[in-house]
């Protein structure tokens, strides 16, 4: 158990819908990272937050947004969903900017 | 922009064989390097990391990696693999953000 909690574990929804994925980092970790894992693209970095502020942005679509709240949990919002958004979404946390990542078990999103 | 390349997408070995998985990155400055493993149905776990110092890094479960700065490489090695090493292995590099390679699926035959 990494200490990072992600909900929901599985989510099935339809095209055009909106979903929210939630992540609770390890106790004391200030950094939260979001990654998308798909068979063809591998593990793609989406976005990173540090203590509530956005720190780095990767290949995150405009239809996607994220935030980190004062209690350090984070949410990834995916809207106007398309079939191609079906993937495993991982959250990871670290205790400082240079530290190793601890991953959650992922949220598997299926868009039908 | 930083990037990571893993040479082998799929590797099949017999138990007790030696393993080397290639990883190259593109960035000219100081980097932190990682290898992660994802066992079937599980989340990614850290195998080993390099921040500075001795370029030969030892990790968990008998894995090691060597950082060769002149080659921009951080190859993962294990002298004798076991069936339980069947997993997907990811190399990652951190500059301002942590970028992962596309992964290498390792299948060990019993």
Short mmCIF file of C-alpha atoms in Angstrom, two decimals:
data_model
loop_
_atom_site.label_atom_id
_atom_site.label_comp_id
_atom_site.label_asym_id
_atom_site.label_seq_id
_atom_site.Cartn_x
_atom_site.Cartn_y
_atom_site.Cartn_z
CA UNK A 1 0.00 0.00 0.00
CA UNK A 2 1.58 3.26 -1.18
CA UNK A 3 -0.60 5.49 1.00
CA UNK A 4 -2.06 7.25 -2.04
CA UNK A 5 -5.79 6.77 -2.42
CA UNK A 6 -7.70 7.18 -5.66
CA UNK A 7 -11.43 7.03 -6.21
CA UNK A 8 -13.29 5.69 -8.02
CA UNK A 9 -11.37 2.57 -9.04
CA UNK A 10 -13.55 2.00 -12.06
CA UNK A 11 -15.84 4.34 -13.96
CA UNK A 12 -17.94 3.73 -17.04
CA UNK A 13 -19.58 6.65 -18.74
CA UNK A 14 -20.79 7.88 -22.11
CA UNK A 15 -19.28 10.24 -24.64
CA UNK A 16 -19.95 13.88 -23.93
CA UNK A 17 -20.18 13.35 -20.17
CA UNK A 18 -18.05 14.81 -17.41
CA UNK A 19 -16.31 12.92 -14.59
CA UNK A 20 -14.21 13.80 -11.58
CA UNK A 21 -11.38 11.66 -10.32
CA UNK A 22 -10.17 12.14 -6.79
CA UNK A 23 -6.78 11.61 -5.21
CA UNK A 24 -5.65 11.75 -1.59
CA UNK A 25 -1.85 11.93 -1.31
CA UNK A 26 0.29 10.25 1.30
CA UNK A 27 0.18 11.97 4.63
CA UNK A 28 2.60 14.90 4.54
CA UNK A 29 3.21 14.88 0.79
CA UNK A 30 2.75 18.30 -0.77
CA UNK A 31 3.15 17.37 -4.44
CA UNK A 32 0.49 15.64 -6.49
CA UNK A 33 0.96 14.42 -10.04
CA UNK A 34 -1.59 13.12 -12.54
CA UNK A 35 -0.73 10.66 -15.31
CA UNK A 36 -2.76 9.00 -18.05
CA UNK A 37 -1.81 5.47 -19.03
CA UNK A 38 -3.01 3.98 -22.29
CA UNK A 39 -1.74 1.09 -24.38
CA UNK A 40 -0.59 3.21 -27.30
CA UNK A 41 0.70 6.31 -25.46
CA UNK A 42 2.24 4.75 -22.38
CA UNK A 43 2.34 6.83 -19.20
CA UNK A 44 1.68 10.46 -20.10
CA UNK A 45 2.29 13.25 -17.63
CA UNK A 46 -0.73 15.51 -17.32
CA UNK A 47 -0.16 18.01 -14.53
CA UNK A 48 1.57 18.59 -11.19
CA UNK A 49 0.53 20.57 -8.13
CA UNK A 50 2.64 21.58 -5.18
CA UNK A 51 0.93 22.79 -2.03
CA UNK A 52 -2.11 23.99 -3.92
CA UNK A 53 -0.34 25.64 -6.82
CA UNK A 54 0.12 24.34 -10.34
CA UNK A 55 3.83 23.55 -10.87
CA UNK A 56 4.14 21.84 -14.22
CA UNK A 57 1.89 21.01 -17.10
CA UNK A 58 2.22 18.22 -19.62
CA UNK A 59 0.02 17.02 -22.43
CA UNK A 60 -3.22 17.87 -20.71
CA UNK A 61 -6.16 18.58 -22.97
CA UNK A 62 -8.16 21.78 -22.56
CA UNK A 63 -11.18 19.60 -21.75
CA UNK A 64 -9.31 18.40 -18.67
CA UNK A 65 -8.64 20.44 -15.56
CA UNK A 66 -7.31 19.76 -12.11
CA UNK A 67 -6.87 21.41 -8.78
CA UNK A 68 -5.34 20.76 -5.39
CA UNK A 69 -7.31 21.77 -2.35
CA UNK A 70 -6.08 23.21 0.99
CA UNK A 71 -6.23 19.75 2.55
CA UNK A 72 -3.88 18.65 -0.29
CA UNK A 73 -6.26 16.25 -1.99
CA UNK A 74 -6.57 16.72 -5.71
CA UNK A 75 -9.27 16.30 -8.31
CA UNK A 76 -8.94 15.74 -12.04
CA UNK A 77 -11.98 16.83 -14.03
CA UNK A 78 -12.52 15.37 -17.47
CA UNK A 79 -15.29 16.88 -19.59
CA UNK A 80 -16.83 16.38 -23.03
CA UNK A 81 -15.49 12.87 -22.87
CA UNK A 82 -14.46 11.06 -26.03
CA UNK A 83 -13.82 7.38 -26.68
CA UNK A 84 -10.11 8.09 -26.77
CA UNK A 85 -10.16 9.30 -23.18
CA UNK A 86 -10.62 5.72 -22.01
CA UNK A 87 -7.50 4.98 -19.99
CA UNK A 88 -6.07 4.37 -16.57
CA UNK A 89 -5.52 7.62 -14.69
CA UNK A 90 -2.88 7.53 -11.99
CA UNK A 91 -2.27 9.97 -9.23
CA UNK A 92 1.09 10.08 -7.49
CA UNK A 93 2.45 12.11 -4.62
CA UNK A 94 5.87 13.04 -3.33
CA UNK A 95 7.12 14.78 -0.23
CA UNK A 96 9.07 17.47 -2.06
CA UNK A 97 9.71 18.63 -5.56
CA UNK A 98 12.65 16.33 -6.24
CA UNK A 99 11.37 13.27 -4.48
CA UNK A 100 10.34 9.87 -5.71
CA UNK A 101 6.73 9.32 -6.61
CA UNK A 102 4.29 7.11 -4.74
CA UNK A 103 1.47 5.96 -6.96
CA UNK A 104 -2.14 5.21 -6.27
CA UNK A 105 -3.83 2.19 -7.78
CA UNK A 106 -5.40 4.23 -10.53
CA UNK A 107 -8.88 5.02 -11.79
CA UNK A 108 -9.89 3.07 -14.85
CA UNK A 109 -12.14 5.18 -17.06
CA UNK A 110 -14.14 3.59 -19.83
CA UNK A 111 -15.99 5.88 -22.22
CA UNK A 112 -18.68 4.16 -24.30
CA UNK B 1 12.08 19.47 -23.56
CA UNK B 2 13.11 16.32 -21.75
CA UNK B 3 12.17 12.93 -23.16
CA UNK B 4 12.81 9.29 -22.30
CA UNK B 5 13.31 6.41 -24.68
CA UNK B 6 13.15 2.75 -23.75
CA UNK B 7 14.59 0.55 -26.45
CA UNK B 8 12.75 -2.68 -25.85
CA UNK B 9 8.98 -2.80 -25.75
CA UNK B 10 8.71 -6.50 -25.00
CA UNK B 11 11.38 -8.82 -23.61
CA UNK B 12 11.04 -12.55 -23.00
CA UNK B 13 13.64 -14.39 -20.92
CA UNK B 14 14.00 -17.70 -19.17
CA UNK B 15 14.50 -17.87 -15.42
CA UNK B 16 18.13 -17.32 -14.34
CA UNK B 17 18.94 -15.35 -17.49
CA UNK B 18 20.60 -11.97 -17.14
CA UNK B 19 18.59 -8.84 -17.85
CA UNK B 20 19.48 -5.45 -19.23
CA UNK B 21 16.81 -2.93 -20.16
CA UNK B 22 17.91 0.16 -22.01
CA UNK B 23 16.89 3.70 -21.17
CA UNK B 24 18.11 6.91 -22.79
CA UNK B 25 17.01 10.42 -22.01
CA UNK B 26 17.41 13.72 -23.76
CA UNK B 27 18.34 16.65 -21.58
CA UNK B 28 21.71 18.31 -21.28
CA UNK B 29 21.57 19.42 -17.66
CA UNK B 30 21.22 17.82 -14.27
CA UNK B 31 18.55 15.16 -14.02
CA UNK B 32 17.14 12.78 -11.47
CA UNK B 33 16.56 9.28 -12.81
CA UNK B 34 14.22 6.50 -11.76
CA UNK B 35 13.15 3.00 -12.61
CA UNK B 36 9.66 1.92 -11.65
CA UNK B 37 8.00 -1.47 -11.90
CA UNK B 38 4.33 -2.27 -12.41
CA UNK B 39 3.37 -5.84 -11.55
CA UNK B 40 0.20 -7.17 -13.20
CA UNK B 41 -2.85 -5.44 -11.75
CA UNK B 42 -0.83 -3.27 -9.40
CA UNK B 43 0.33 0.32 -9.17
CA UNK B 44 3.81 1.53 -10.05
CA UNK B 45 6.49 1.02 -7.42
CA UNK B 46 9.97 2.48 -7.22
CA UNK B 47 12.81 0.06 -8.00
CA UNK B 48 15.68 2.50 -7.69
CA UNK B 49 16.67 6.11 -8.18
CA UNK B 50 19.71 8.21 -9.00
CA UNK B 51 20.10 11.78 -7.81
CA UNK B 52 23.88 12.19 -7.53
CA UNK B 53 27.03 10.40 -6.40
CA UNK B 54 27.95 6.83 -7.31
CA UNK B 55 26.59 6.22 -10.82
CA UNK B 56 25.97 2.55 -10.02
CA UNK B 57 22.75 2.42 -8.08
CA UNK B 58 21.40 -0.61 -6.30
CA UNK B 59 17.68 -1.05 -5.81
CA UNK B 60 15.24 -3.55 -4.43
CA UNK B 61 14.93 -7.20 -5.47
CA UNK B 62 18.48 -7.42 -6.82
CA UNK B 63 18.10 -4.75 -9.48
CA UNK B 64 20.76 -2.19 -10.25
CA UNK B 65 21.21 0.59 -12.78
CA UNK B 66 24.17 2.50 -14.10
CA UNK B 67 24.06 6.16 -14.99
CA UNK B 68 26.38 6.99 -17.87
CA UNK B 69 26.25 10.73 -18.33
CA UNK B 70 28.20 10.78 -21.60
CA UNK B 71 25.68 8.40 -23.14
CA UNK B 72 22.59 9.92 -21.51
CA UNK B 73 21.74 6.40 -20.39
CA UNK B 74 20.39 4.75 -17.28
CA UNK B 75 20.16 1.05 -18.05
CA UNK B 76 18.54 -1.40 -15.64
CA UNK B 77 20.24 -4.72 -14.92
CA UNK B 78 19.68 -7.90 -12.96
CA UNK B 79 22.14 -10.81 -13.10
CA UNK B 80 19.57 -13.58 -12.71
CA UNK B 81 15.84 -13.02 -13.23
CA UNK B 82 13.02 -14.89 -11.56
CA UNK B 83 9.51 -15.71 -12.72
CA UNK B 84 8.22 -13.14 -10.22
CA UNK B 85 10.05 -10.38 -12.15
CA UNK B 86 7.38 -10.60 -14.84
CA UNK B 87 6.10 -7.03 -14.97
CA UNK B 88 6.29 -3.78 -16.89
CA UNK B 89 9.31 -1.60 -16.24
CA UNK B 90 9.38 2.16 -16.68
CA UNK B 91 12.34 4.48 -16.82
CA UNK B 92 11.68 8.08 -15.76
CA UNK B 93 13.61 11.34 -15.75
CA UNK B 94 12.95 14.44 -13.70
CA UNK B 95 13.94 17.93 -14.69
CA UNK B 96 11.02 20.18 -13.83
CA UNK B 97 8.51 17.35 -14.13
CA UNK B 98 8.82 13.57 -14.12
CA UNK B 99 8.52 12.05 -17.57
CA UNK B 100 8.21 8.31 -18.14
CA UNK B 101 9.31 6.14 -21.01
CA UNK B 102 6.73 3.98 -22.74
CA UNK B 103 7.69 0.96 -20.70
CA UNK B 104 9.16 -2.48 -21.33
CA UNK B 105 7.01 -5.53 -20.76
CA UNK B 106 9.18 -8.29 -19.31
CA UNK B 107 7.95 -11.86 -19.43
CA UNK B 108 9.92 -14.52 -17.59
CA UNK B 109 9.42 -18.13 -18.63
CA UNK B 110 9.53 -20.61 -15.74
#
